[in-house]
Amino acid sequence: MKIISSTQQVPEVCDVPKHVAIIMDGNGRWATKRHLPRTAGHAKGVQTVRNSIKYFGELGTRYLTLFAFSSENWRRPREEVNLLMRLFVQALEQEVDELKKRGVRLRVIGDISRFEPKLQAMIRAAEQNTAHNDTFHLTIAANYGGRWDILHAIEQMLLDNPSLVKNPGSIDERALSPYLSMAWAPEPDLFIRTGGEQRISNFLIWQLAYTELYFTEKFWPEFDRADMAHAVDWYRHRERRFGRTSAQTPAETEKVT
Ligand code: IPE
Ligand code: IPE
Ligand code: MG
């Protein structure tokens, strides 16, 4: 697939979002409302992860990117961070074979060097194990931050092209974007955040430039298929102008399906 930058070219708009990016928020509040420990919300949230992979896979979405742990989530109580890491290990142990069979390619984006060596090894193994798959691309953002992503890309770009330091004016999107962590995927068409907050929380700040942003009050553990369908339906009714006027934008009927 040829990757198109939304700021360099107007991308083709399809009825089915090619790439959906989700901030899975509200696990803690879901649990607290039920007088359960916050960690119960995280455990329950894993089921919604399974459901969302299934739902968007069936819909025809090719790329699903889930924010599992932000670079700022280390600020949480140690027990909660530990539980989240344990859930991550458990999910890798339990799910990877099934994902592999179903044609899912799994990738993790973020600075994984801060994780325990065992978890790092499991992540690399899972990525290698599914590297030949192309039906569905599942990406987990773990110890990910949008600012980290951009800084890391700049560092890698300069390491590869040291001469750019003397010629900074030649640095453009084309030079930088191959080094961003999702360079291989189209930019997200639809962003979903559950849990009621209307913010990006340092998720894919570069890649979300022209993404449609959908927010819902539903907590992640209770976000079901009907809610997913509602988000997709909302997306279908957006007029994606990419800077153009309404008159220049193809009508609904002309949309590529
Ligand atoms: C999202 O749910 C999961 C992670 C950030 C890991 P939260 O844990 O942020 O739940 P709330 O927002 O406190 O309800
Ligand atoms: C964003 O949720 C990160 C993840 C879902 C992994 P947070 O709950 O950490 O975000 P803030 O702190 O409310 O912005
Ligand atoms: Mg939260």
Short mmCIF file of C-alpha atoms and ligand atoms in Angstrom, two decimals:
data_model
loop_
_atom_site.label_atom_id
_atom_site.label_comp_id
_atom_site.label_asym_id
_atom_site.label_seq_id
_atom_site.Cartn_x
_atom_site.Cartn_y
_atom_site.Cartn_z
CA MET A 1 0.00 0.00 0.00
CA LYS A 2 1.30 3.43 -0.92
CA ILE A 3 1.32 5.65 2.14
CA ILE A 4 -0.10 9.10 1.53
CA SER A 5 0.51 12.07 3.80
CA SER A 6 -2.70 14.04 4.44
CA THR A 7 -0.78 17.31 4.32
CA GLN A 8 1.03 16.54 1.06
CA GLN A 9 -1.86 15.02 -0.89
CA VAL A 10 -5.60 14.63 -0.39
CA PRO A 11 -6.11 10.99 0.66
CA GLU A 12 -8.89 8.83 -0.75
CA VAL A 13 -11.86 8.69 1.62
CA CYS A 14 -13.58 5.33 2.11
CA ASP A 15 -16.77 4.42 3.96
CA VAL A 16 -14.85 1.91 6.02
CA PRO A 17 -12.03 3.55 7.97
CA LYS A 18 -8.75 1.94 6.88
CA HIS A 19 -7.07 2.78 10.15
CA VAL A 20 -8.75 3.17 13.53
CA ALA A 21 -6.77 4.44 16.54
CA ILE A 22 -8.25 4.12 20.02
CA ILE A 23 -7.51 5.54 23.45
CA MET A 24 -8.95 2.84 25.65
CA ASP A 25 -9.90 5.00 28.63
CA GLY A 26 -12.15 4.59 31.65
CA ASN A 27 -11.08 1.21 33.03
CA GLY A 28 -10.45 2.62 36.50
CA ARG A 29 -13.71 4.55 36.71
CA TRP A 30 -15.67 1.59 35.39
CA ALA A 31 -14.32 -0.51 38.27
CA THR A 32 -14.65 2.19 40.94
CA LYS A 33 -18.31 2.67 40.03
CA ARG A 34 -18.81 -1.01 40.81
CA HIS A 35 -16.82 -0.85 44.08
CA LEU A 36 -14.10 -2.97 42.49
CA PRO A 37 -10.36 -2.28 42.50
CA ARG A 38 -9.18 -0.28 39.45
CA THR A 39 -7.22 -3.31 38.34
CA ALA A 40 -10.50 -5.21 37.79
CA GLY A 41 -11.32 -2.61 35.15
CA HIS A 42 -8.06 -3.26 33.34
CA ALA A 43 -8.69 -7.01 33.38
CA LYS A 44 -12.21 -6.51 32.03
CA GLY A 45 -10.84 -4.12 29.39
CA VAL A 46 -8.85 -6.97 27.82
CA GLN A 47 -12.15 -8.50 26.67
CA THR A 48 -13.04 -5.26 24.87
CA VAL A 49 -9.65 -5.42 23.17
CA ARG A 50 -10.58 -8.89 21.81
CA ASN A 51 -14.02 -7.65 20.76
CA SER A 52 -12.60 -4.60 18.98
CA ILE A 53 -10.10 -6.68 17.00
CA LYS A 54 -12.96 -8.91 15.91
CA TYR A 55 -15.34 -6.05 15.13
CA PHE A 56 -12.94 -3.94 13.08
CA GLY A 57 -11.50 -7.03 11.38
CA GLU A 58 -15.00 -8.02 10.20
CA LEU A 59 -15.75 -4.46 9.15
CA GLY A 60 -12.79 -4.47 6.77
CA THR A 61 -10.54 -2.07 8.68
CA ARG A 62 -6.93 -3.11 8.03
CA TYR A 63 -5.13 -1.20 10.81
CA LEU A 64 -6.16 -1.00 14.45
CA THR A 65 -3.93 0.89 16.88
CA LEU A 66 -4.63 0.72 20.61
CA PHE A 67 -3.13 2.96 23.30
CA ALA A 68 -2.35 0.58 26.17
CA PHE A 69 0.21 2.50 28.24
CA SER A 70 1.40 6.06 27.82
CA SER A 71 4.85 7.43 28.60
CA GLU A 72 3.11 9.34 31.42
CA ASN A 73 1.37 6.28 32.92
CA TRP A 74 4.57 5.48 34.88
CA ARG A 75 3.33 8.22 37.23
CA ARG A 76 0.63 5.85 38.52
CA PRO A 77 0.92 3.83 41.76
CA ARG A 78 3.51 1.08 41.39
CA GLU A 79 1.01 -1.73 42.02
CA GLU A 80 -1.19 -0.51 39.18
CA VAL A 81 1.78 -0.24 36.79
CA ASN A 82 2.88 -3.77 37.78
CA LEU A 83 -0.60 -5.16 37.19
CA LEU A 84 -0.74 -3.53 33.75
CA MET A 85 2.62 -5.10 32.86
CA ARG A 86 1.42 -8.50 34.07
CA LEU A 87 -1.73 -8.18 31.96
CA PHE A 88 0.42 -7.33 28.97
CA VAL A 89 2.58 -10.44 29.45
CA GLN A 90 -0.51 -12.58 29.99
CA ALA A 91 -2.21 -11.24 26.87
CA LEU A 92 0.89 -11.96 24.78
CA GLU A 93 1.07 -15.51 26.19
CA GLN A 94 -2.59 -16.21 25.58
CA GLU A 95 -3.43 -14.40 22.38
CA VAL A 96 -0.48 -14.49 20.00
CA ASP A 97 -1.07 -17.99 18.56
CA GLU A 98 -4.69 -17.18 17.81
CA LEU A 99 -3.78 -13.81 16.26
CA LYS A 100 -1.16 -15.53 14.14
CA LYS A 101 -3.72 -18.06 12.86
CA ARG A 102 -6.14 -15.28 12.01
CA GLY A 103 -3.65 -13.42 9.84
CA VAL A 104 -3.00 -10.63 12.31
CA ARG A 105 0.34 -8.87 12.28
CA LEU A 106 1.15 -7.57 15.74
CA ARG A 107 3.46 -4.65 16.37
CA VAL A 108 4.27 -2.66 19.48
CA ILE A 109 5.17 1.02 19.20
CA GLY A 110 6.80 3.01 21.99
CA ASP A 111 10.05 2.91 23.92
CA ILE A 112 10.00 -0.72 25.05
CA SER A 113 13.56 -0.48 26.43
CA ARG A 114 12.04 0.58 29.76
CA PHE A 115 10.17 -2.73 30.15
CA GLU A 116 11.52 -5.81 31.92
CA PRO A 117 13.81 -7.87 29.65
CA LYS A 118 11.32 -10.77 29.68
CA LEU A 119 8.52 -8.56 28.38
CA GLN A 120 10.81 -7.01 25.75
CA ALA A 121 11.74 -10.50 24.53
CA MET A 122 8.09 -11.54 24.39
CA ILE A 123 7.21 -8.45 22.38
CA ARG A 124 9.99 -9.10 19.86
CA ALA A 125 9.01 -12.77 19.58
CA ALA A 126 5.35 -11.90 19.01
CA GLU A 127 6.31 -9.37 16.34
CA GLN A 128 8.56 -11.88 14.58
CA ASN A 129 6.00 -14.63 14.91
CA THR A 130 3.35 -12.64 13.09
CA ALA A 131 5.62 -10.68 10.72
CA HIS A 132 4.46 -12.61 7.64
CA ASN A 133 0.78 -11.73 8.25
CA ASP A 134 -0.90 -8.96 6.29
CA THR A 135 -4.67 -9.39 6.71
CA PHE A 136 -4.99 -7.16 9.76
CA HIS A 137 -2.41 -4.94 11.42
CA LEU A 138 -2.81 -4.67 15.18
CA THR A 139 -0.54 -2.16 16.86
CA ILE A 140 -0.25 -1.73 20.60
CA ALA A 141 1.16 1.57 21.82
CA ALA A 142 3.07 0.81 25.01
CA ASN A 143 5.27 3.29 26.84
CA TYR A 144 4.34 5.41 23.85
CA GLY A 145 4.25 9.19 23.68
CA GLY A 146 3.62 11.30 20.59
CA ARG A 147 6.42 13.69 21.52
CA TRP A 148 8.82 10.80 22.07
CA ASP A 149 7.85 9.50 18.62
CA ILE A 150 8.73 12.79 16.90
CA LEU A 151 11.98 13.27 18.84
CA HIS A 152 13.01 9.67 18.23
CA ALA A 153 12.31 10.10 14.50
CA ILE A 154 14.46 13.25 14.35
CA GLU A 155 17.29 11.44 16.11
CA GLN A 156 17.12 8.46 13.73
CA MET A 157 16.86 10.72 10.68
CA LEU A 158 20.00 12.62 11.71
CA LEU A 159 21.90 9.43 12.51
CA ASP A 160 21.14 8.18 9.00
CA ASN A 161 21.75 11.55 7.32
CA PRO A 162 24.33 13.51 9.34
CA SER A 163 24.70 16.02 6.51
CA LEU A 164 21.19 17.36 7.33
CA VAL A 165 22.63 19.13 10.37
CA LYS A 166 24.46 21.49 8.03
CA ASN A 167 21.45 21.85 5.77
CA PRO A 168 18.40 22.06 8.08
CA GLY A 169 16.34 23.85 5.43
CA SER A 170 16.18 20.62 3.45
CA ILE A 171 14.41 18.79 6.28
CA ASP A 172 10.82 18.28 5.17
CA GLU A 173 8.01 15.82 5.84
CA ARG A 174 9.37 13.39 3.32
CA ALA A 175 12.72 13.31 5.11
CA LEU A 176 11.23 12.83 8.58
CA SER A 177 8.12 10.70 8.13
CA PRO A 178 9.89 7.39 7.30
CA TYR A 179 11.37 7.48 10.82
CA LEU A 180 8.06 7.88 12.66
CA SER A 181 6.89 4.78 14.45
CA MET A 182 3.86 4.16 12.21
CA ALA A 183 5.53 5.02 8.90
CA TRP A 184 4.26 1.75 7.40
CA ALA A 185 0.57 2.51 8.04
CA PRO A 186 -1.84 5.02 6.52
CA GLU A 187 -2.71 7.85 8.90
CA PRO A 188 -5.67 7.03 11.16
CA ASP A 189 -9.05 7.89 9.60
CA LEU A 190 -10.97 7.51 12.83
CA PHE A 191 -9.81 8.16 16.39
CA ILE A 192 -11.97 6.92 19.25
CA ARG A 193 -11.58 7.84 22.90
CA THR A 194 -13.81 6.17 25.46
CA GLY A 195 -14.27 7.37 29.03
CA GLY A 196 -15.56 10.89 28.41
CA GLU A 197 -12.33 12.90 28.24
CA GLN A 198 -11.82 15.00 25.14
CA ARG A 199 -8.06 15.09 24.79
CA ILE A 200 -5.24 13.37 22.93
CA SER A 201 -3.06 12.64 26.02
CA ASN A 202 0.16 12.51 23.95
CA PHE A 203 -1.09 9.74 21.63
CA LEU A 204 -0.25 9.89 17.91
CA ILE A 205 0.09 13.67 17.73
CA TRP A 206 1.79 13.80 14.33
CA GLN A 207 -0.34 11.10 12.71
CA LEU A 208 -3.71 12.49 13.89
CA ALA A 209 -3.31 15.72 11.88
CA TYR A 210 -6.47 15.10 9.78
CA THR A 211 -8.08 12.23 11.68
CA GLU A 212 -11.78 12.43 12.61
CA LEU A 213 -11.99 12.55 16.42
CA TYR A 214 -14.81 10.65 18.14
CA PHE A 215 -15.38 10.85 21.89
CA THR A 216 -17.82 8.80 23.92
CA GLU A 217 -18.82 8.76 27.58
CA LYS A 218 -18.83 4.95 27.62
CA PHE A 219 -16.02 3.38 29.65
CA TRP A 220 -13.70 1.03 27.76
CA PRO A 221 -14.82 -2.19 29.57
CA GLU A 222 -18.45 -1.54 28.54
CA PHE A 223 -17.71 -0.31 24.99
CA ASP A 224 -19.54 -2.95 22.93
CA ARG A 225 -20.16 -3.79 19.26
CA ALA A 226 -23.15 -1.46 19.05
CA ASP A 227 -20.98 1.39 20.39
CA MET A 228 -18.27 0.57 17.83
CA ALA A 229 -20.88 0.57 15.07
CA HIS A 230 -22.12 3.94 16.33
CA ALA A 231 -18.61 5.42 16.08
CA VAL A 232 -18.23 4.09 12.53
CA ASP A 233 -21.62 5.46 11.54
CA TRP A 234 -20.65 8.87 12.93
CA TYR A 235 -17.42 8.68 10.92
CA ARG A 236 -19.31 7.96 7.70
CA HIS A 237 -21.19 11.22 8.06
CA ARG A 238 -18.11 13.41 8.38
CA GLU A 239 -17.19 15.56 5.45
CA ARG A 240 -13.42 15.19 5.23
CA ARG A 241 -12.26 18.36 3.55
CA PHE A 242 -8.48 18.29 4.16
CA GLY A 243 -8.36 22.06 3.83
CA ARG A 244 -10.62 22.32 0.78
CA THR A 245 -14.07 23.88 0.64
CA SER A 246 -17.23 21.85 0.88
CA ALA A 247 -17.91 22.36 -2.85
CA GLN A 248 -14.57 20.76 -3.69
CA THR A 249 -15.25 17.71 -1.54
CA PRO A 250 -16.67 14.58 -3.21
CA ALA A 251 -20.30 13.93 -2.23
CA GLU A 252 -21.33 10.88 -0.19
CA THR A 253 -22.30 8.94 -3.29
CA GLU A 254 -18.92 9.42 -4.91
CA LYS A 255 -17.07 8.03 -1.91
CA VAL A 256 -14.95 5.04 -2.69
CA THR A 257 -16.36 2.04 -0.85
C1 IPE B 1 -7.24 3.34 30.63
O1 IPE B 1 -8.07 3.40 31.74
C2 IPE B 1 -6.16 2.30 30.79
C3 IPE B 1 -4.80 2.84 30.94
C4 IPE B 1 -4.46 4.10 30.98
C5 IPE B 1 -3.76 1.86 31.08
P1 IPE B 1 -7.71 4.28 33.00
O2 IPE B 1 -6.90 3.44 33.94
O3 IPE B 1 -7.06 5.54 32.61
O4 IPE B 1 -9.12 4.53 33.62
P2 IPE B 1 -9.65 5.89 34.26
O5 IPE B 1 -9.46 6.96 33.23
O6 IPE B 1 -8.86 6.14 35.49
O7 IPE B 1 -11.08 5.60 34.54
C1 IPE B 2 -4.42 7.73 28.07
O1 IPE B 2 -5.24 7.60 29.18
C2 IPE B 2 -3.50 6.59 27.98
C3 IPE B 2 -4.08 5.26 27.73
C4 IPE B 2 -5.32 4.97 27.55
C5 IPE B 2 -3.12 4.22 27.66
P1 IPE B 2 -4.95 8.33 30.55
O2 IPE B 2 -6.04 7.95 31.47
O3 IPE B 2 -3.57 8.03 31.01
O4 IPE B 2 -5.01 9.88 30.15
P2 IPE B 2 -5.21 11.17 31.03
O5 IPE B 2 -4.21 11.13 32.13
O6 IPE B 2 -6.60 11.14 31.58
O7 IPE B 2 -5.03 12.30 30.08
MG MG B 3 -7.75 7.41 32.21
#
